[in-house]
Amino acid sequence: MAPSHARLRLTRTGGLAGIATEAALDTAELDPGEAGPILAALDAVDLRALAGLEPPPSGPPDAFRYVLEVERGETTHRLALAEGDVPQALRSVLAALSARARPRRV
């Protein structure tokens, strides 16, 4: 059984403006109605397999690229995905994080 919460960190690069953004959340700090769908989405994908993929090649400059770190229990997976390669199940997770995103500090 998967741990009951997850810590997530997202870095998004690319897009028309080219502004890198970052976001983080811990589902333990969310209300159950918001945390439940995020955890279900994480359970619906094979994080280990996605983390084992080669980083995507550079695509169009206006396309987003994501680096998502998922920490659940003692395990952390780091996923590097191009916009077109994001599994459908993870799109809601990226949307929840993107809503909290702020420009990355340099």
PDB file of C-alpha atoms in Angstrom:
ATOM      1  CA  MET A   1       0.000   0.000   0.000  1.00  0.00           C
ATOM      2  CA  ALA A   2       1.273   3.484  -0.890  1.00  0.00           C
ATOM      3  CA  PRO A   3       2.080   5.963   1.881  1.00  0.00           C
ATOM      4  CA  SER A   4      -0.830   8.171   2.868  1.00  0.00           C
ATOM      5  CA  HIS A   5       0.802  11.402   1.757  1.00  0.00           C
ATOM      6  CA  ALA A   6       3.305  12.734  -0.762  1.00  0.00           C
ATOM      7  CA  ARG A   7       5.673  15.674  -0.993  1.00  0.00           C
ATOM      8  CA  LEU A   8       5.864  17.076  -4.508  1.00  0.00           C
ATOM      9  CA  ARG A   9       8.206  19.563  -6.157  1.00  0.00           C
ATOM     10  CA  LEU A  10       7.769  20.797  -9.708  1.00  0.00           C
ATOM     11  CA  THR A  11      10.012  22.845 -11.954  1.00  0.00           C
ATOM     12  CA  ARG A  12       8.470  23.902 -15.260  1.00  0.00           C
ATOM     13  CA  THR A  13      10.548  25.442 -18.047  1.00  0.00           C
ATOM     14  CA  GLY A  14       9.744  26.552 -21.578  1.00  0.00           C
ATOM     15  CA  GLY A  15       6.496  28.079 -22.722  1.00  0.00           C
ATOM     16  CA  LEU A  16       5.967  31.246 -24.731  1.00  0.00           C
ATOM     17  CA  ALA A  17       7.390  33.539 -22.048  1.00  0.00           C
ATOM     18  CA  GLY A  18      10.265  31.179 -21.239  1.00  0.00           C
ATOM     19  CA  ILE A  19       9.912  31.852 -17.508  1.00  0.00           C
ATOM     20  CA  ALA A  20      10.878  28.916 -15.316  1.00  0.00           C
ATOM     21  CA  THR A  21       8.511  28.300 -12.418  1.00  0.00           C
ATOM     22  CA  GLU A  22       8.651  26.188  -9.275  1.00  0.00           C
ATOM     23  CA  ALA A  23       6.040  24.824  -6.917  1.00  0.00           C
ATOM     24  CA  ALA A  24       5.924  22.474  -3.955  1.00  0.00           C
ATOM     25  CA  LEU A  25       3.216  20.893  -1.894  1.00  0.00           C
ATOM     26  CA  ASP A  26       2.755  18.277   0.781  1.00  0.00           C
ATOM     27  CA  THR A  27      -0.550  16.457   0.517  1.00  0.00           C
ATOM     28  CA  ALA A  28      -0.575  16.094   4.323  1.00  0.00           C
ATOM     29  CA  GLU A  29      -1.188  19.862   4.454  1.00  0.00           C
ATOM     30  CA  LEU A  30      -4.168  19.767   2.062  1.00  0.00           C
ATOM     31  CA  ASP A  31      -7.772  19.023   2.851  1.00  0.00           C
ATOM     32  CA  PRO A  32      -8.711  15.417   2.002  1.00  0.00           C
ATOM     33  CA  GLY A  33     -10.861  16.514  -0.926  1.00  0.00           C
ATOM     34  CA  GLU A  34      -7.825  18.042  -2.618  1.00  0.00           C
ATOM     35  CA  ALA A  35      -5.215  15.498  -1.469  1.00  0.00           C
ATOM     36  CA  GLY A  36      -7.240  12.410  -2.444  1.00  0.00           C
ATOM     37  CA  PRO A  37      -7.281  13.005  -6.210  1.00  0.00           C
ATOM     38  CA  ILE A  38      -3.571  13.867  -6.223  1.00  0.00           C
ATOM     39  CA  LEU A  39      -2.668  10.667  -4.373  1.00  0.00           C
ATOM     40  CA  ALA A  40      -4.980   8.629  -6.622  1.00  0.00           C
ATOM     41  CA  ALA A  41      -3.286  10.100  -9.696  1.00  0.00           C
ATOM     42  CA  LEU A  42       0.144   9.203  -8.326  1.00  0.00           C
ATOM     43  CA  ASP A  43      -1.070   5.666  -7.608  1.00  0.00           C
ATOM     44  CA  ALA A  44      -2.368   5.361 -11.197  1.00  0.00           C
ATOM     45  CA  VAL A  45       1.079   5.679 -12.808  1.00  0.00           C
ATOM     46  CA  ASP A  46       4.306   3.697 -12.536  1.00  0.00           C
ATOM     47  CA  LEU A  47       6.548   6.364 -11.007  1.00  0.00           C
ATOM     48  CA  ARG A  48       9.579   4.064 -11.034  1.00  0.00           C
ATOM     49  CA  ALA A  49       9.239   3.433 -14.776  1.00  0.00           C
ATOM     50  CA  LEU A  50       8.692   7.123 -15.536  1.00  0.00           C
ATOM     51  CA  ALA A  51      11.733   8.066 -13.440  1.00  0.00           C
ATOM     52  CA  GLY A  52      13.817   5.569 -15.408  1.00  0.00           C
ATOM     53  CA  LEU A  53      13.102   7.195 -18.762  1.00  0.00           C
ATOM     54  CA  GLU A  54      15.779   9.203 -20.519  1.00  0.00           C
ATOM     55  CA  PRO A  55      15.222  12.964 -20.236  1.00  0.00           C
ATOM     56  CA  PRO A  56      13.262  14.173 -23.252  1.00  0.00           C
ATOM     57  CA  PRO A  57      15.182  15.779 -26.100  1.00  0.00           C
ATOM     58  CA  SER A  58      14.807  19.483 -26.635  1.00  0.00           C
ATOM     59  CA  GLY A  59      11.529  20.188 -28.348  1.00  0.00           C
ATOM     60  CA  PRO A  60       9.883  23.353 -29.593  1.00  0.00           C
ATOM     61  CA  PRO A  61      10.970  26.311 -27.455  1.00  0.00           C
ATOM     62  CA  ASP A  62       7.365  27.180 -26.594  1.00  0.00           C
ATOM     63  CA  ALA A  63       6.591  23.688 -25.227  1.00  0.00           C
ATOM     64  CA  PHE A  64       6.748  23.087 -21.488  1.00  0.00           C
ATOM     65  CA  ARG A  65       9.212  20.701 -19.894  1.00  0.00           C
ATOM     66  CA  TYR A  66       8.644  19.405 -16.385  1.00  0.00           C
ATOM     67  CA  VAL A  67      10.811  17.989 -13.634  1.00  0.00           C
ATOM     68  CA  LEU A  68       8.582  16.455 -10.977  1.00  0.00           C
ATOM     69  CA  GLU A  69       9.978  15.057  -7.746  1.00  0.00           C
ATOM     70  CA  VAL A  70       7.641  12.773  -5.832  1.00  0.00           C
ATOM     71  CA  GLU A  71       8.582  11.753  -2.299  1.00  0.00           C
ATOM     72  CA  ARG A  72       6.400   9.070  -0.729  1.00  0.00           C
ATOM     73  CA  GLY A  73       7.649   7.403   2.402  1.00  0.00           C
ATOM     74  CA  GLU A  74      11.315   6.566   1.978  1.00  0.00           C
ATOM     75  CA  THR A  75      11.203   6.710  -1.826  1.00  0.00           C
ATOM     76  CA  THR A  76      11.800   9.702  -4.087  1.00  0.00           C
ATOM     77  CA  HIS A  77      11.242   9.586  -7.842  1.00  0.00           C
ATOM     78  CA  ARG A  78      12.470  12.317 -10.184  1.00  0.00           C
ATOM     79  CA  LEU A  79      10.592  12.501 -13.475  1.00  0.00           C
ATOM     80  CA  ALA A  80      11.730  14.596 -16.455  1.00  0.00           C
ATOM     81  CA  LEU A  81       8.904  14.925 -18.969  1.00  0.00           C
ATOM     82  CA  ALA A  82       8.156  16.919 -22.084  1.00  0.00           C
ATOM     83  CA  GLU A  83       4.698  18.451 -22.274  1.00  0.00           C
ATOM     84  CA  GLY A  84       3.487  15.890 -24.801  1.00  0.00           C
ATOM     85  CA  ASP A  85       4.799  12.949 -22.774  1.00  0.00           C
ATOM     86  CA  VAL A  86       2.926  13.635 -19.532  1.00  0.00           C
ATOM     87  CA  PRO A  87       0.653  10.663 -18.777  1.00  0.00           C
ATOM     88  CA  GLN A  88      -3.023  11.617 -18.628  1.00  0.00           C
ATOM     89  CA  ALA A  89      -3.208  10.515 -14.978  1.00  0.00           C
ATOM     90  CA  LEU A  90      -0.483  13.013 -14.003  1.00  0.00           C
ATOM     91  CA  ARG A  91      -2.013  16.032 -15.747  1.00  0.00           C
ATOM     92  CA  SER A  92      -4.195  16.844 -12.730  1.00  0.00           C
ATOM     93  CA  VAL A  93      -1.135  16.671 -10.454  1.00  0.00           C
ATOM     94  CA  LEU A  94       0.777  19.083 -12.696  1.00  0.00           C
ATOM     95  CA  ALA A  95      -2.274  21.363 -12.817  1.00  0.00           C
ATOM     96  CA  ALA A  96      -2.476  21.447  -8.996  1.00  0.00           C
ATOM     97  CA  LEU A  97       1.221  22.288  -8.756  1.00  0.00           C
ATOM     98  CA  SER A  98       1.127  24.791 -11.623  1.00  0.00           C
ATOM     99  CA  ALA A  99      -1.639  26.682  -9.820  1.00  0.00           C
ATOM    100  CA  ARG A 100       0.845  27.205  -6.946  1.00  0.00           C
ATOM    101  CA  ALA A 101       3.863  27.937  -9.183  1.00  0.00           C
ATOM    102  CA  ARG A 102       5.980  31.039  -8.792  1.00  0.00           C
ATOM    103  CA  PRO A 103       8.887  32.238 -10.956  1.00  0.00           C
ATOM    104  CA  ARG A 104      12.071  30.367 -10.120  1.00  0.00           C
ATOM    105  CA  ARG A 105      14.635  32.390  -8.218  1.00  0.00           C
ATOM    106  CA  VAL A 106      18.012  32.634  -9.844  1.00  0.00           C
TER     107      VAL A 106
END
